[in-house]
C-alpha cells in the first residue's frame, strides 16, 4: 500500500494506472476508520482495479469548532486497517495541501442546504462539496463510494456531480451497524460504555416507525419519536424528519410517495449521532 501526502505525487502516480486503462475506485474518509468504512473499501476493490482511500479531517465542513477539535484521529491504526484489507493507495494530505488559500467557492445545492443536516449545520454541505470536488479533481476516479449512513450527504454529492458536469459514478453503500443496531460512526468512540449501549434506542425507535405510521395518524410521528428517545435522559433529539427518498422533499402525507426515509439527529452529551431508515410504501 502506497501512502501519499501531496497532490503532485498522487497525480503522477495515478496517471501510470490510468494510461494502462485501469479503473480507479475512490473512498473519501475523515479517518478513525471502522468496519463501515472498510466495507466501502471492499466494495471498491470488487468493482475497480485500483482503490484509493483518502484520510482528511476537513475543517470547512465543521460548523462547530469543538466538534472539529474533538473529532477522533488515529492514523496509525487507520493505515494498519487499510493495509490489511488491501487498499492500494492512501491519500493523506495536510490542511495546507488541500487549502493553500481560503476557498470561498459556493455550490448550488438548492434545497438540500435548507433541511435537516443543512438546516442544523449551516455551511456543512458547502464544506463537504468543496473538499469532495477538490478530491475528485485530484484522484479522477471512475467510481466513488459513499455510505447511506450520511443519506443527505449522498444527495449533495450527486448534486455536486451534476452541477460540475463530473463523470464520476457515485456508488451508494448500505449502513453498517453495531450488533446493538447503532449505526457505526467514528464519533461512537467518544461515547461512554453506558451511552454506547443505550444508543441502540435510536435505531430501535426509527425501526418501529413503519409499524407506527401504519397504525397511527401520520402527523403524530415526530411527537412519538421524540418522546421515545428523549425519555432516556442521556439523549436529546435535535430533529426527526421524514423525506421522500428520491427528492428529499419533506413528506407531510404518504400519498404519492413510493419510498420515504426517516432521518434523525440525536445528541448524547456533546456527541451528535445521525441515523436514517428507508421505508418502501
Ligand atoms: P466519514 O469518515 O465519517 O466522513 O465517512 C466516510 C464515508 O464512510 C462516508 O461516505 C460515510 O457515509 C461512510 N460511512 C460512515 N459510517 C458508515 C456506516 N456505518 N455504514 C456505511 N457507511 C458509512
Coordinates of C-alpha atoms in Angstrom, one line a residue, residues 4-276:
X4 CA 0.9 9.7 -0.4
X5 CA 0.7 13.2 1.1
X6 CA 1.0 15.5 -1.8
X7 CA -1.1 16.3 -4.8
X8 CA 1.7 16.3 -7.4
X9 CA 2.8 12.8 -6.3
X10 CA -0.6 11.2 -6.3
X11 CA -1.5 12.7 -9.7
X12 CA 1.6 11.4 -11.4
X13 CA 1.3 8.0 -9.6
X14 CA -2.3 7.6 -10.7
X15 CA -1.5 8.6 -14.2
X16 CA 0.5 5.5 -14.7
X17 CA -2.6 3.4 -13.9
X18 CA -5.0 5.5 -16.0
X19 CA -2.7 5.3 -19.0
X20 CA -2.9 1.5 -18.9
X21 CA -6.7 1.6 -18.7
X22 CA -7.1 0.7 -15.1
X23 CA -10.3 1.6 -13.4
X24 CA -10.0 3.7 -10.2
X25 CA -12.3 3.4 -7.2
X26 CA -12.2 6.1 -4.5
X27 CA -13.3 6.2 -0.9
X28 CA -13.1 9.6 0.8
X29 CA -13.0 9.4 4.6
X30 CA -12.1 11.5 7.6
X31 CA -10.2 8.6 9.2
X32 CA -10.9 6.9 12.6
X33 CA -11.9 4.0 10.4
X34 CA -14.4 1.4 11.4
X35 CA -16.0 -1.6 9.7
X36 CA -18.4 0.7 7.8
X37 CA -15.5 2.4 6.1
X38 CA -13.8 -0.9 5.4
X39 CA -17.0 -2.2 3.7
X40 CA -16.8 0.8 1.3
X41 CA -13.2 -0.1 0.6
X42 CA -14.1 -3.8 -0.1
X43 CA -16.9 -2.8 -2.4
X44 CA -14.5 -0.5 -4.3
X45 CA -11.9 -3.4 -4.5
X46 CA -14.6 -5.7 -6.0
X47 CA -15.5 -3.1 -8.7
X48 CA -12.2 -1.5 -9.7
X49 CA -8.6 -2.3 -10.5
X50 CA -7.1 0.2 -8.1
X51 CA -8.7 1.5 -4.8
X52 CA -7.7 4.9 -3.4
X53 CA -8.8 5.9 0.1
X54 CA -8.3 9.4 1.4
X55 CA -8.0 10.5 5.1
X56 CA -8.5 14.1 5.7
X57 CA -10.5 15.8 8.6
X58 CA -11.9 18.6 6.5
X59 CA -12.1 21.8 8.6
X60 CA -14.5 23.6 6.2
X61 CA -17.3 21.1 6.9
X62 CA -17.3 21.6 10.6
X63 CA -19.7 24.3 11.7
X64 CA -18.8 23.6 15.3
X65 CA -15.1 24.2 16.1
X66 CA -15.1 22.0 19.2
X67 CA -16.5 19.1 17.1
X68 CA -13.6 19.6 14.7
X69 CA -11.0 19.6 17.5
X70 CA -12.6 16.6 19.3
X71 CA -13.0 14.6 16.1
X72 CA -11.2 11.3 16.7
X73 CA -7.9 10.9 14.8
X74 CA -6.0 7.6 14.7
X75 CA -3.7 7.5 11.7
X76 CA -1.5 4.6 12.8
X77 CA -4.5 2.3 13.3
X78 CA -6.2 3.5 10.1
X79 CA -3.1 2.7 8.0
X80 CA -2.9 -0.7 9.6
X81 CA -6.5 -1.5 8.8
X82 CA -6.3 -0.2 5.2
X83 CA -3.1 -2.1 4.6
X84 CA -4.6 -5.4 6.0
X85 CA -7.7 -5.0 3.8
X86 CA -5.6 -4.5 0.7
X87 CA -6.3 -0.8 -0.1
X88 CA -3.8 0.2 -2.9
X89 CA -3.3 3.9 -2.2
X90 CA -4.0 6.2 0.7
X91 CA -4.0 9.9 0.1
X92 CA -3.4 11.8 3.4
X93 CA -2.8 15.4 2.7
X94 CA -2.4 18.1 5.4
X95 CA -4.5 21.2 5.6
X96 CA -2.0 23.4 3.6
X97 CA -2.0 20.9 0.8
X98 CA -5.8 21.0 0.4
X99 CA -6.3 24.6 1.3
X100 CA -3.3 26.6 0.2
X101 CA -5.6 29.6 0.5
X102 CA -9.1 30.2 1.8
X103 CA -11.7 28.6 -0.5
X104 CA -14.8 30.6 -0.9
X105 CA -16.4 28.6 -3.7
X106 CA -20.2 28.3 -3.4
X107 CA -22.0 25.4 -5.0
X108 CA -25.7 25.5 -5.8
X109 CA -27.0 22.8 -3.6
X110 CA -30.6 24.0 -3.7
X111 CA -33.0 22.9 -1.0
X112 CA -30.5 20.4 0.4
X113 CA -29.0 23.1 2.4
X114 CA -32.2 24.2 4.0
X115 CA -33.4 21.0 5.7
X116 CA -32.1 18.5 8.3
X117 CA -28.3 18.5 8.3
X118 CA -28.3 21.5 6.0
X119 CA -30.5 23.5 8.4
X120 CA -28.9 22.4 11.7
X121 CA -25.3 22.5 10.4
X122 CA -25.1 25.8 8.5
X123 CA -22.3 25.7 5.9
X124 CA -21.6 22.0 6.5
X125 CA -22.6 20.8 3.0
X126 CA -20.7 23.7 1.2
X127 CA -17.6 22.4 3.1
X128 CA -18.4 18.8 2.0
X129 CA -18.9 19.9 -1.6
X130 CA -15.7 21.9 -1.6
X131 CA -13.5 19.1 -0.4
X132 CA -15.1 16.3 -2.5
X133 CA -14.8 18.5 -5.6
X134 CA -11.1 19.0 -4.9
X135 CA -10.6 15.3 -4.2
X136 CA -12.4 14.3 -7.3
X137 CA -10.2 16.6 -9.4
X138 CA -7.1 15.2 -7.9
X139 CA -8.0 11.4 -7.9
X140 CA -10.2 11.5 -11.0
X141 CA -11.9 8.2 -10.0
X142 CA -14.2 6.2 -12.2
X143 CA -16.3 5.3 -9.2
X144 CA -16.6 6.9 -5.8
X145 CA -18.1 5.2 -2.7
X146 CA -20.3 6.9 -0.1
X147 CA -22.4 5.4 2.8
X148 CA -26.1 5.7 3.2
X149 CA -25.4 6.5 6.8
X150 CA -24.9 10.0 5.6
X151 CA -28.1 9.9 3.5
X152 CA -28.3 13.7 2.8
X153 CA -24.6 13.9 2.0
X154 CA -25.1 11.3 -0.7
X155 CA -27.8 13.6 -2.3
X156 CA -25.3 16.5 -2.0
X157 CA -22.6 14.6 -3.8
X158 CA -25.0 13.6 -6.6
X159 CA -26.0 17.2 -6.9
X160 CA -22.3 18.3 -7.0
X161 CA -21.5 15.8 -9.7
X162 CA -24.4 17.1 -11.7
X163 CA -23.7 20.8 -11.3
X164 CA -20.0 20.3 -12.1
X165 CA -20.6 18.0 -15.1
X166 CA -18.4 15.5 -13.4
X167 CA -18.2 11.9 -14.9
X168 CA -17.5 10.2 -11.5
X169 CA -20.0 7.5 -10.9
X170 CA -21.4 7.7 -7.3
X171 CA -22.0 4.3 -5.6
X172 CA -24.2 4.3 -2.6
X173 CA -23.4 1.7 0.1
X174 CA -25.7 0.3 2.9
X175 CA -25.4 1.4 6.5
X176 CA -23.2 -0.9 8.6
X177 CA -24.4 -1.2 12.2
X178 CA -23.0 -2.3 15.6
X179 CA -24.5 -5.6 17.0
X180 CA -26.9 -3.4 19.1
X181 CA -28.2 -1.6 15.9
X182 CA -26.3 1.7 16.4
X183 CA -25.0 2.9 13.1
X184 CA -21.2 2.7 13.1
X185 CA -19.6 6.1 13.3
X186 CA -16.2 7.5 14.1
X187 CA -17.9 9.6 16.7
X188 CA -19.1 6.5 18.6
X189 CA -15.6 6.2 20.1
X190 CA -16.5 9.3 22.1
X191 CA -19.4 7.6 23.8
X192 CA -19.0 6.1 27.3
X193 CA -19.9 2.4 27.6
X194 CA -23.3 3.1 29.0
X195 CA -24.1 5.7 26.3
X196 CA -23.0 3.3 23.6
X197 CA -25.2 0.5 24.9
X198 CA -28.2 2.8 25.3
X199 CA -27.8 4.5 21.9
X200 CA -29.3 1.4 20.4
X201 CA -32.6 3.2 21.3
X202 CA -32.1 5.5 18.2
X203 CA -32.2 2.7 15.7
X204 CA -34.8 0.6 17.6
X205 CA -37.1 3.6 17.6
X206 CA -36.9 4.5 13.9
X207 CA -37.0 0.8 13.1
X208 CA -40.5 0.7 14.6
X209 CA -41.7 3.7 12.6
X210 CA -43.2 1.9 9.6
X211 CA -45.3 0.0 12.1
X212 CA -46.2 3.2 13.9
X213 CA -47.3 5.1 10.8
X214 CA -49.3 2.1 9.6
X215 CA -51.4 2.3 12.8
X216 CA -51.5 5.9 13.8
X217 CA -52.1 9.4 12.5
X218 CA -49.0 10.2 10.3
X219 CA -48.6 13.7 11.6
X220 CA -48.1 12.3 15.1
X221 CA -44.8 10.5 14.3
X222 CA -42.5 13.3 15.4
X223 CA -44.0 13.6 18.8
X224 CA -43.9 9.8 19.2
X225 CA -40.2 9.5 18.2
X226 CA -39.1 12.4 20.3
X227 CA -40.9 11.1 23.3
X228 CA -39.4 7.6 22.9
X229 CA -35.9 8.9 22.7
X230 CA -35.9 11.9 25.0
X231 CA -37.5 9.7 27.7
X232 CA -34.0 8.5 28.2
X233 CA -32.1 11.4 29.9
X234 CA -28.9 10.6 28.0
X235 CA -30.4 11.7 24.7
X236 CA -31.8 14.8 23.2
X237 CA -33.3 14.6 19.7
X238 CA -32.2 17.6 17.5
X239 CA -34.5 16.8 14.6
X240 CA -36.6 14.0 13.2
X241 CA -37.9 14.3 9.7
X242 CA -39.5 12.0 7.0
X243 CA -38.5 12.9 3.5
X244 CA -39.1 11.4 0.0
X245 CA -36.2 9.0 -0.6
X246 CA -35.6 10.3 -4.2
X247 CA -36.3 14.1 -3.9
X248 CA -35.7 14.6 -0.1
X249 CA -38.8 16.7 0.0
X250 CA -40.4 16.7 3.4
X251 CA -43.3 14.3 3.5
X252 CA -46.5 15.6 5.0
X253 CA -48.7 12.8 4.0
X254 CA -47.9 9.4 2.5
X255 CA -49.9 9.8 -0.8
X256 CA -47.7 9.9 -4.0
X257 CA -44.6 8.6 -2.4
X258 CA -43.0 5.2 -3.3
X259 CA -40.3 5.3 -0.7
X260 CA -39.7 7.5 2.3
X261 CA -36.7 7.9 4.5
X262 CA -36.8 8.8 8.2
X263 CA -33.7 10.9 9.2
X264 CA -32.8 11.7 12.8
X265 CA -30.1 13.5 14.7
X266 CA -29.6 13.0 18.4
X267 CA -27.2 14.4 20.9
X268 CA -25.7 12.3 23.5
X269 CA -23.9 14.8 25.7
X270 CA -21.6 16.6 23.2
X271 CA -21.7 13.8 20.7
X272 CA -24.0 14.2 17.8
X273 CA -25.3 11.0 16.2
X274 CA -27.3 10.7 13.0
X275 CA -29.1 7.7 11.5
X276 CA -31.8 7.0 9.0

